[in-house]
């Protein structure tokens, strides 16, 4: 049998002597093929890769990554883009803060008890510059168990009365906090019943100021204050016994400096002089005490001003505002227990709060309503001083009138 030698054939012939197309010349990107002459099959320069311990790889150990990697190896990993990372981190943080803030706003707004309708108040005086809040502390025992009533020394009287009343004026020339003693002598004017809708004509009847609230609630109280002062009340805010104690406990107590120690079996007060932190029960006893003082209700109103300003300062500290475990319980306790007018918003409530804090910090003025004497156990206001005070508030001027 004829042997056919592999190797070079005649030009134009295939490997087996058949006529075929000429092989293309080397070049044009076509690599030269290895020769199999003399059974060798491989050129002397061929390296299988086993000599260096690498198979089908580059000397650097990289792998072939495809046509786009002519170097036969993977390039270095690109450096992280810190500017881009910081940008996206900031966007995520800001978005989270916005969502949390908006959610907190609507949550807090939904908790406001807007129960007082000031549109029922008739014959109102003209409004002046600034904003006037009537702040009322009631002796409501709603929500208190028998044990809590005993613990807080509230008694078990039915209905609600006002234990404290204050006017807070906020304006551009400083804020002013004015206490209205509950024993103030006032005239009950013509008014429309908040529930009945009937008109009750004024008869010149004089009563203690807190009797107006007991007779027909917040609307008559506002009507009576406006009639006897000539000052328009823009917003109404009320808090009861249980709510007051809950707010104090939610902020972890309030520090206050008591000038002189006192005891009162009616309120449960038992305090020594000096700086001390009061819990909710103690705070309630402090602001309710009047039998322990010679000035009775006048001294109590001063203590109420002092404590409420200290409470506002405590709530505004970073330890409360920046601590969600304190902030949300405080907001919840406060908003759940507040009764406000129908037009009251969170912005108005915040303005009132920071104004009270400012008064405590020396940025405002606090005083009792000026008193000229007493009549039948009622405290009679000094009409001349009250007129001057109201004029300064309406004009948003710095208050120069002094109280008792």
Short mmCIF file of C-alpha atoms in Angstrom, two decimals:
data_model
loop_
_atom_site.label_atom_id
_atom_site.label_comp_id
_atom_site.label_asym_id
_atom_site.label_seq_id
_atom_site.Cartn_x
_atom_site.Cartn_y
_atom_site.Cartn_z
CA UNK A 1 0.00 0.00 0.00
CA UNK A 2 1.29 3.33 -0.99
CA UNK A 3 2.45 5.46 1.91
CA UNK A 4 1.53 9.10 1.92
CA UNK A 5 3.93 11.18 3.85
CA UNK A 6 2.52 13.99 5.83
CA UNK A 7 4.27 17.22 5.42
CA UNK A 8 4.75 19.45 2.49
CA UNK A 9 2.75 18.68 -0.55
CA UNK A 10 2.94 20.02 -4.00
CA UNK A 11 1.64 23.50 -4.41
CA UNK A 12 -2.06 23.51 -4.86
CA UNK A 13 -2.45 20.00 -3.39
CA UNK A 14 -4.07 19.04 -0.12
CA UNK A 15 -2.44 16.93 2.55
CA UNK A 16 -3.45 13.70 0.76
CA UNK A 17 -2.34 14.70 -2.70
CA UNK A 18 -5.77 15.88 -3.83
CA UNK A 19 -6.14 19.07 -5.74
CA UNK A 20 -7.40 21.81 -3.44
CA UNK A 21 -7.24 25.49 -2.96
CA UNK A 22 -3.95 27.04 -2.10
CA UNK A 23 -3.37 27.67 1.61
CA UNK A 24 -3.48 31.30 2.46
CA UNK A 25 -0.21 32.97 3.09
CA UNK A 26 0.80 33.66 6.66
CA UNK A 27 0.02 37.07 8.01
CA UNK A 28 -3.18 39.05 8.03
CA UNK A 29 -3.72 37.93 11.59
CA UNK A 30 -3.49 34.17 10.75
CA UNK A 31 -0.93 32.47 13.01
CA UNK A 32 1.55 29.95 11.60
CA UNK A 33 0.47 26.41 12.30
CA UNK A 34 2.82 23.94 14.00
CA UNK A 35 4.67 21.43 11.80
CA UNK A 36 4.29 17.70 12.30
CA UNK A 37 7.39 16.74 10.31
CA UNK A 38 9.32 13.72 11.44
CA UNK A 39 6.76 12.88 14.04
CA UNK A 40 7.71 15.82 16.13
CA UNK A 41 4.58 17.81 15.59
CA UNK A 42 5.71 20.71 17.73
CA UNK A 43 8.25 23.38 17.25
CA UNK A 44 11.06 23.72 19.66
CA UNK A 45 9.61 26.93 21.06
CA UNK A 46 6.31 25.43 22.23
CA UNK A 47 5.75 25.48 25.97
CA UNK A 48 2.89 23.42 27.27
CA UNK A 49 2.60 25.55 30.36
CA UNK A 50 3.54 22.83 32.76
CA UNK A 51 7.10 24.11 33.04
CA UNK A 52 5.91 27.10 35.10
CA UNK A 53 2.98 25.43 36.73
CA UNK A 54 0.41 27.53 34.81
CA UNK A 55 -2.03 26.21 32.29
CA UNK A 56 -3.45 28.43 29.59
CA UNK A 57 -2.68 31.48 31.67
CA UNK A 58 -0.45 34.47 31.60
CA UNK A 59 2.77 34.48 33.59
CA UNK A 60 1.10 36.78 36.09
CA UNK A 61 -1.56 34.20 36.87
CA UNK A 62 -4.45 36.17 35.32
CA UNK A 63 -7.05 34.50 33.20
CA UNK A 64 -8.20 35.31 29.73
CA UNK A 65 -11.21 37.59 29.98
CA UNK A 66 -12.25 37.62 26.36
CA UNK A 67 -11.44 39.60 23.26
CA UNK A 68 -11.46 42.84 25.21
CA UNK A 69 -8.59 41.67 27.39
CA UNK A 70 -5.62 41.37 25.03
CA UNK A 71 -3.26 41.44 27.95
CA UNK A 72 -4.63 38.10 29.11
CA UNK A 73 -5.23 39.36 32.68
CA UNK A 74 -7.78 41.19 34.81
CA UNK A 75 -7.09 44.90 35.45
CA UNK A 76 -6.85 46.45 38.95
CA UNK A 77 -10.12 47.00 40.86
CA UNK A 78 -11.27 50.63 40.53
CA UNK A 79 -11.03 52.83 43.65
CA UNK A 80 -14.37 53.44 45.44
CA UNK A 81 -16.15 56.66 44.56
CA UNK A 82 -16.45 58.16 48.05
CA UNK A 83 -18.09 61.36 46.83
CA UNK A 84 -20.91 59.34 45.28
CA UNK A 85 -21.28 57.18 48.38
CA UNK A 86 -21.46 60.21 50.69
CA UNK A 87 -24.01 61.84 48.40
CA UNK A 88 -26.35 58.85 48.45
CA UNK A 89 -25.90 58.34 52.20
CA UNK A 90 -26.88 61.97 52.77
CA UNK A 91 -29.94 61.58 50.52
CA UNK A 92 -31.08 58.48 52.44
CA UNK A 93 -30.57 60.17 55.85
CA UNK A 94 -32.36 63.38 54.82
CA UNK A 95 -35.24 61.42 53.30
CA UNK A 96 -35.57 59.41 56.51
CA UNK A 97 -35.62 62.58 58.62
CA UNK A 98 -38.26 64.20 56.41
CA UNK A 99 -40.48 61.11 56.50
CA UNK A 100 -40.10 60.84 60.29
CA UNK A 101 -40.81 64.54 60.82
CA UNK A 102 -43.89 64.54 58.62
CA UNK A 103 -45.17 61.34 60.22
CA UNK A 104 -44.61 62.75 63.72
CA UNK A 105 -46.45 65.96 62.79
CA UNK A 106 -49.58 64.17 61.60
CA UNK A 107 -49.44 61.76 64.54
CA UNK A 108 -49.20 64.63 67.02
CA UNK A 109 -51.84 66.71 65.24
CA UNK A 110 -54.30 63.82 65.42
CA UNK A 111 -53.91 63.67 69.21
CA UNK A 112 -55.09 67.23 69.87
CA UNK A 113 -58.52 67.32 71.52
CA UNK A 114 -60.13 70.30 69.76
CA UNK A 115 -63.27 70.53 71.88
CA UNK A 116 -63.67 74.27 72.59
CA UNK A 117 -65.60 76.33 70.06
CA UNK A 118 -64.71 80.00 70.47
CA UNK A 119 -67.17 80.92 67.71
CA UNK A 120 -69.90 80.54 70.39
CA UNK A 121 -68.42 83.45 72.34
CA UNK A 122 -70.40 86.63 71.61
CA UNK A 123 -69.60 90.38 71.68
CA UNK A 124 -65.87 89.88 71.45
CA UNK A 125 -63.40 92.78 71.73
CA UNK A 126 -61.19 93.85 68.84
CA UNK A 127 -57.98 91.89 68.51
CA UNK A 128 -54.61 93.58 68.91
CA UNK A 129 -51.04 92.75 67.90
CA UNK A 130 -49.54 89.47 69.04
CA UNK A 131 -51.36 86.34 70.24
CA UNK A 132 -53.18 85.75 73.54
CA UNK A 133 -53.60 82.28 75.04
CA UNK A 134 -55.86 81.48 77.99
CA UNK A 135 -54.16 78.58 79.79
CA UNK A 136 -56.32 76.70 82.30
CA UNK A 137 -55.45 74.01 84.82
CA UNK A 138 -58.64 72.21 85.74
CA UNK A 139 -59.31 69.91 88.67
CA UNK A 140 -60.81 67.29 86.37
CA UNK A 141 -60.47 63.84 87.85
CA UNK A 142 -61.40 62.09 84.61
CA UNK A 143 -59.50 58.85 84.15
CA UNK A 144 -58.30 58.66 87.77
CA UNK A 145 -58.95 55.53 89.81
CA UNK A 146 -59.92 55.73 93.49
CA UNK A 147 -56.34 54.82 94.40
CA UNK A 148 -54.93 57.58 92.18
CA UNK A 149 -57.33 60.17 93.63
CA UNK A 150 -56.10 59.22 97.08
CA UNK A 151 -52.46 59.26 96.00
CA UNK A 152 -52.80 62.68 94.33
CA UNK A 153 -54.97 64.16 97.13
CA UNK A 154 -57.56 65.29 94.59
CA UNK A 155 -60.70 64.27 96.46
CA UNK A 156 -63.72 62.95 94.59
CA UNK A 157 -65.71 66.08 93.75
CA UNK A 158 -67.91 65.75 90.68
CA UNK A 159 -67.56 67.97 87.61
CA UNK A 160 -64.67 70.32 86.81
CA UNK A 161 -63.40 73.56 88.23
CA UNK A 162 -60.39 75.68 87.42
CA UNK A 163 -57.42 75.43 89.77
CA UNK A 164 -55.33 77.92 87.78
CA UNK A 165 -55.85 80.43 84.96
CA UNK A 166 -53.21 82.38 83.06
CA UNK A 167 -53.03 84.66 80.06
CA UNK A 168 -49.91 84.24 77.93
CA UNK A 169 -49.23 87.02 75.44
CA UNK A 170 -46.67 86.33 72.70
CA UNK A 171 -45.35 89.16 70.58
CA UNK A 172 -42.32 90.89 69.10
CA UNK A 173 -41.52 92.91 72.25
CA UNK A 174 -41.21 90.02 74.68
CA UNK A 175 -43.68 87.52 76.08
CA UNK A 176 -45.86 88.13 79.13
CA UNK A 177 -47.43 85.58 81.48
CA UNK A 178 -50.26 86.92 83.67
CA UNK A 179 -51.88 84.81 86.39
CA UNK A 180 -55.59 85.31 87.07
CA UNK A 181 -56.35 84.34 90.69
CA UNK A 182 -59.36 82.05 90.77
CA UNK A 183 -60.86 84.17 93.56
CA UNK A 184 -60.86 87.27 91.29
CA UNK A 185 -64.08 89.29 91.47
CA UNK A 186 -65.70 89.39 88.00
CA UNK A 187 -69.07 90.16 86.46
CA UNK A 188 -70.88 87.48 84.46
CA UNK A 189 -71.98 89.15 81.20
CA UNK A 190 -74.67 88.19 78.70
CA UNK A 191 -73.67 84.91 77.05
CA UNK A 192 -74.90 82.10 74.84
CA UNK A 193 -75.00 78.66 76.47
CA UNK A 194 -72.38 76.34 74.99
CA UNK A 195 -74.79 73.38 75.03
CA UNK A 196 -78.28 74.89 75.04
CA UNK A 197 -77.64 77.69 72.55
CA UNK A 198 -79.87 79.95 74.65
CA UNK A 199 -78.95 83.55 75.38
CA UNK A 200 -78.61 84.35 79.10
CA UNK A 201 -78.86 88.05 79.84
CA UNK A 202 -76.31 89.62 82.14
CA UNK A 203 -77.75 90.87 85.46
CA UNK A 204 -74.64 92.49 86.93
CA UNK A 205 -74.01 89.37 89.00
CA UNK A 206 -70.51 89.18 90.52
CA UNK A 207 -68.79 85.86 91.25
CA UNK A 208 -65.34 84.39 91.65
CA UNK A 209 -63.66 83.88 88.28
CA UNK A 210 -63.56 80.09 88.57
CA UNK A 211 -67.35 80.06 88.98
CA UNK A 212 -67.72 81.13 85.34
CA UNK A 213 -66.01 77.92 84.24
CA UNK A 214 -68.11 75.81 86.63
CA UNK A 215 -71.32 77.41 85.32
CA UNK A 216 -70.90 76.87 81.56
CA UNK A 217 -67.40 75.67 80.79
CA UNK A 218 -64.56 77.13 78.70
CA UNK A 219 -66.71 79.28 76.42
CA UNK A 220 -68.23 81.25 79.31
CA UNK A 221 -64.83 81.54 80.97
CA UNK A 222 -63.39 83.09 77.81
CA UNK A 223 -66.42 85.39 77.49
CA UNK A 224 -66.03 86.50 81.14
CA UNK A 225 -62.28 87.16 80.85
CA UNK A 226 -62.76 89.17 77.64
CA UNK A 227 -65.66 91.19 79.11
CA UNK A 228 -63.78 92.07 82.32
CA UNK A 229 -60.43 92.85 80.69
CA UNK A 230 -61.20 94.04 77.14
CA UNK A 231 -58.48 91.66 75.85
CA UNK A 232 -59.38 89.23 73.06
CA UNK A 233 -58.40 85.60 73.68
CA UNK A 234 -57.08 83.93 70.51
CA UNK A 235 -56.55 80.39 71.80
CA UNK A 236 -57.65 78.23 74.72
CA UNK A 237 -55.57 75.44 76.33
CA UNK A 238 -56.66 73.25 79.28
CA UNK A 239 -55.01 70.40 81.16
CA UNK A 240 -56.34 68.24 84.01
CA UNK A 241 -54.74 66.66 87.08
CA UNK A 242 -53.85 63.31 85.52
CA UNK A 243 -52.39 64.83 82.36
CA UNK A 244 -50.22 67.26 84.29
CA UNK A 245 -48.71 64.51 86.44
CA UNK A 246 -48.15 62.29 83.39
CA UNK A 247 -46.18 64.97 81.52
CA UNK A 248 -43.88 65.56 84.50
CA UNK A 249 -43.21 61.83 84.86
CA UNK A 250 -42.63 61.44 81.10
CA UNK A 251 -39.73 63.93 81.15
CA UNK A 252 -38.20 62.23 84.17
CA UNK A 253 -39.19 64.91 86.69
CA UNK A 254 -38.65 68.66 86.85
CA UNK A 255 -35.94 70.41 88.84
CA UNK A 256 -37.07 73.46 90.80
CA UNK A 257 -35.59 75.65 93.53
CA UNK A 258 -38.00 76.10 96.45
CA UNK A 259 -37.25 79.23 98.45
CA UNK A 260 -38.92 78.14 101.67
CA UNK A 261 -40.18 74.72 102.72
CA UNK A 262 -43.89 74.16 103.37
CA UNK A 263 -46.51 71.51 104.15
CA UNK A 264 -50.18 71.26 103.22
CA UNK A 265 -52.38 68.33 104.24
CA UNK A 266 -54.99 69.27 101.61
CA UNK A 267 -52.68 68.96 98.61
CA UNK A 268 -50.24 66.49 100.16
CA UNK A 269 -47.33 68.94 99.85
CA UNK A 270 -44.28 68.35 102.06
CA UNK A 271 -41.25 70.20 100.73
CA UNK A 272 -37.94 71.37 102.14
CA UNK A 273 -36.15 74.45 100.85
CA UNK A 274 -33.55 74.12 98.09
CA UNK A 275 -33.13 72.58 94.65
CA UNK A 276 -34.95 69.31 94.08
CA UNK A 277 -36.49 67.24 91.31
CA UNK A 278 -40.24 66.75 91.59
CA UNK A 279 -42.09 63.78 90.14
CA UNK A 280 -45.65 63.98 88.86
CA UNK A 281 -47.37 63.56 92.25
CA UNK A 282 -45.09 66.08 93.94
CA UNK A 283 -45.45 68.58 91.11
CA UNK A 284 -49.23 68.46 91.33
CA UNK A 285 -49.07 69.05 95.08
CA UNK A 286 -46.69 71.99 94.54
CA UNK A 287 -48.91 73.86 92.06
CA UNK A 288 -52.15 73.21 94.00
CA UNK A 289 -51.02 74.32 97.46
CA UNK A 290 -52.54 77.55 98.81
CA UNK A 291 -53.49 76.84 102.44
CA UNK A 292 -49.83 76.87 103.49
CA UNK A 293 -49.35 80.52 102.47
CA UNK A 294 -50.50 83.74 104.06
CA UNK A 295 -51.09 85.17 100.56
CA UNK A 296 -53.09 82.05 99.68
CA UNK A 297 -54.12 82.11 96.01
CA UNK A 298 -51.68 84.89 95.07
CA UNK A 299 -48.70 82.85 96.24
CA UNK A 300 -50.09 79.76 94.54
CA UNK A 301 -50.28 81.56 91.18
CA UNK A 302 -46.62 82.56 91.53
CA UNK A 303 -45.67 78.93 92.22
CA UNK A 304 -47.69 77.82 89.21
CA UNK A 305 -45.90 80.27 86.94
CA UNK A 306 -42.54 79.19 88.29
CA UNK A 307 -43.21 75.49 87.85
CA UNK A 308 -44.78 75.69 84.37
CA UNK A 309 -41.83 77.70 83.10
CA UNK A 310 -39.43 75.13 84.59
CA UNK A 311 -41.43 72.31 82.98
CA UNK A 312 -41.25 74.01 79.57
CA UNK A 313 -37.49 74.41 80.00
CA UNK A 314 -37.08 70.73 80.93
CA UNK A 315 -39.09 69.53 77.92
CA UNK A 316 -36.93 71.64 75.58
CA UNK A 317 -33.60 70.20 76.75
CA UNK A 318 -31.60 68.05 74.26
CA UNK A 319 -31.99 65.11 76.63
CA UNK A 320 -35.71 65.13 75.89
CA UNK A 321 -35.94 66.49 72.34
CA UNK A 322 -33.18 64.25 70.91
CA UNK A 323 -34.19 61.13 72.83
CA UNK A 324 -37.14 59.40 71.12
CA UNK A 325 -37.69 57.24 74.22
CA UNK A 326 -38.46 60.47 76.14
CA UNK A 327 -39.79 62.69 73.37
CA UNK A 328 -42.64 60.47 72.17
CA UNK A 329 -43.94 59.55 75.65
CA UNK A 330 -43.80 63.25 76.58
CA UNK A 331 -45.66 64.31 73.44
CA UNK A 332 -48.17 61.50 73.89
CA UNK A 333 -48.82 62.33 77.55
CA UNK A 334 -49.10 66.04 76.83
CA UNK A 335 -51.24 65.95 73.71
CA UNK A 336 -53.59 63.26 75.02
CA UNK A 337 -54.38 65.33 78.11
CA UNK A 338 -54.78 68.76 76.46
CA UNK A 339 -58.12 70.28 75.52
CA UNK A 340 -57.79 73.13 73.01
CA UNK A 341 -59.95 75.31 70.79
CA UNK A 342 -60.97 74.18 67.32
CA UNK A 343 -58.56 76.58 65.56
CA UNK A 344 -55.51 75.52 67.57
CA UNK A 345 -52.69 73.99 65.52
CA UNK A 346 -49.35 72.45 66.44
CA UNK A 347 -47.58 75.64 65.36
CA UNK A 348 -49.70 77.66 67.82
CA UNK A 349 -49.04 75.13 70.56
CA UNK A 350 -45.31 75.22 69.85
CA UNK A 351 -45.28 79.04 69.97
CA UNK A 352 -47.03 78.94 73.34
CA UNK A 353 -44.59 76.36 74.67
CA UNK A 354 -41.45 78.25 73.64
CA UNK A 355 -42.88 81.54 74.91
CA UNK A 356 -43.31 79.98 78.36
CA UNK A 357 -39.75 78.67 78.16
CA UNK A 358 -38.58 82.18 77.23
CA UNK A 359 -40.35 83.70 80.24
CA UNK A 360 -38.47 81.25 82.47
CA UNK A 361 -35.19 82.22 80.78
CA UNK A 362 -35.66 85.91 81.49
CA UNK A 363 -36.79 86.88 77.98
CA UNK A 364 -40.26 87.91 79.16
CA UNK A 365 -42.35 89.15 82.06
CA UNK A 366 -44.50 87.30 84.58
CA UNK A 367 -46.95 88.88 87.02
CA UNK A 368 -50.25 88.47 88.80
CA UNK A 369 -53.23 90.49 87.66
CA UNK A 370 -52.97 93.80 89.58
CA UNK A 371 -55.17 93.74 92.70
CA UNK A 372 -56.52 96.81 94.49
CA UNK A 373 -58.22 95.07 97.42
CA UNK A 374 -60.91 92.54 98.30
CA UNK A 375 -64.69 92.46 98.56
CA UNK A 376 -66.64 89.69 100.26
CA UNK A 377 -63.66 87.34 100.01
CA UNK A 378 -63.14 88.12 96.31
CA UNK A 379 -59.98 89.80 95.00
CA UNK A 380 -60.79 93.06 93.23
CA UNK A 381 -58.67 94.02 90.24
CA UNK A 382 -57.04 97.43 89.97
CA UNK A 383 -59.05 98.81 87.03
CA UNK A 384 -56.56 101.54 86.10
CA UNK A 385 -53.62 99.16 86.00
CA UNK A 386 -55.63 96.49 84.16
CA UNK A 387 -56.59 99.05 81.52
CA UNK A 388 -52.96 100.08 81.05
CA UNK A 389 -51.82 96.46 80.94
CA UNK A 390 -54.37 95.53 78.27
CA UNK A 391 -53.44 98.59 76.20
CA UNK A 392 -49.74 97.60 76.27
CA UNK A 393 -50.58 94.02 75.28
CA UNK A 394 -52.88 95.10 72.44
CA UNK A 395 -50.17 97.40 71.08
CA UNK A 396 -47.58 94.64 71.61
CA UNK A 397 -45.51 96.99 73.77
CA UNK A 398 -43.17 96.03 76.57
CA UNK A 399 -45.25 95.62 79.73
CA UNK A 400 -44.49 98.19 82.41
CA UNK A 401 -47.35 97.37 84.78
CA UNK A 402 -46.43 95.46 87.92
CA UNK A 403 -48.70 92.94 89.60
CA UNK A 404 -49.10 91.62 93.12
#
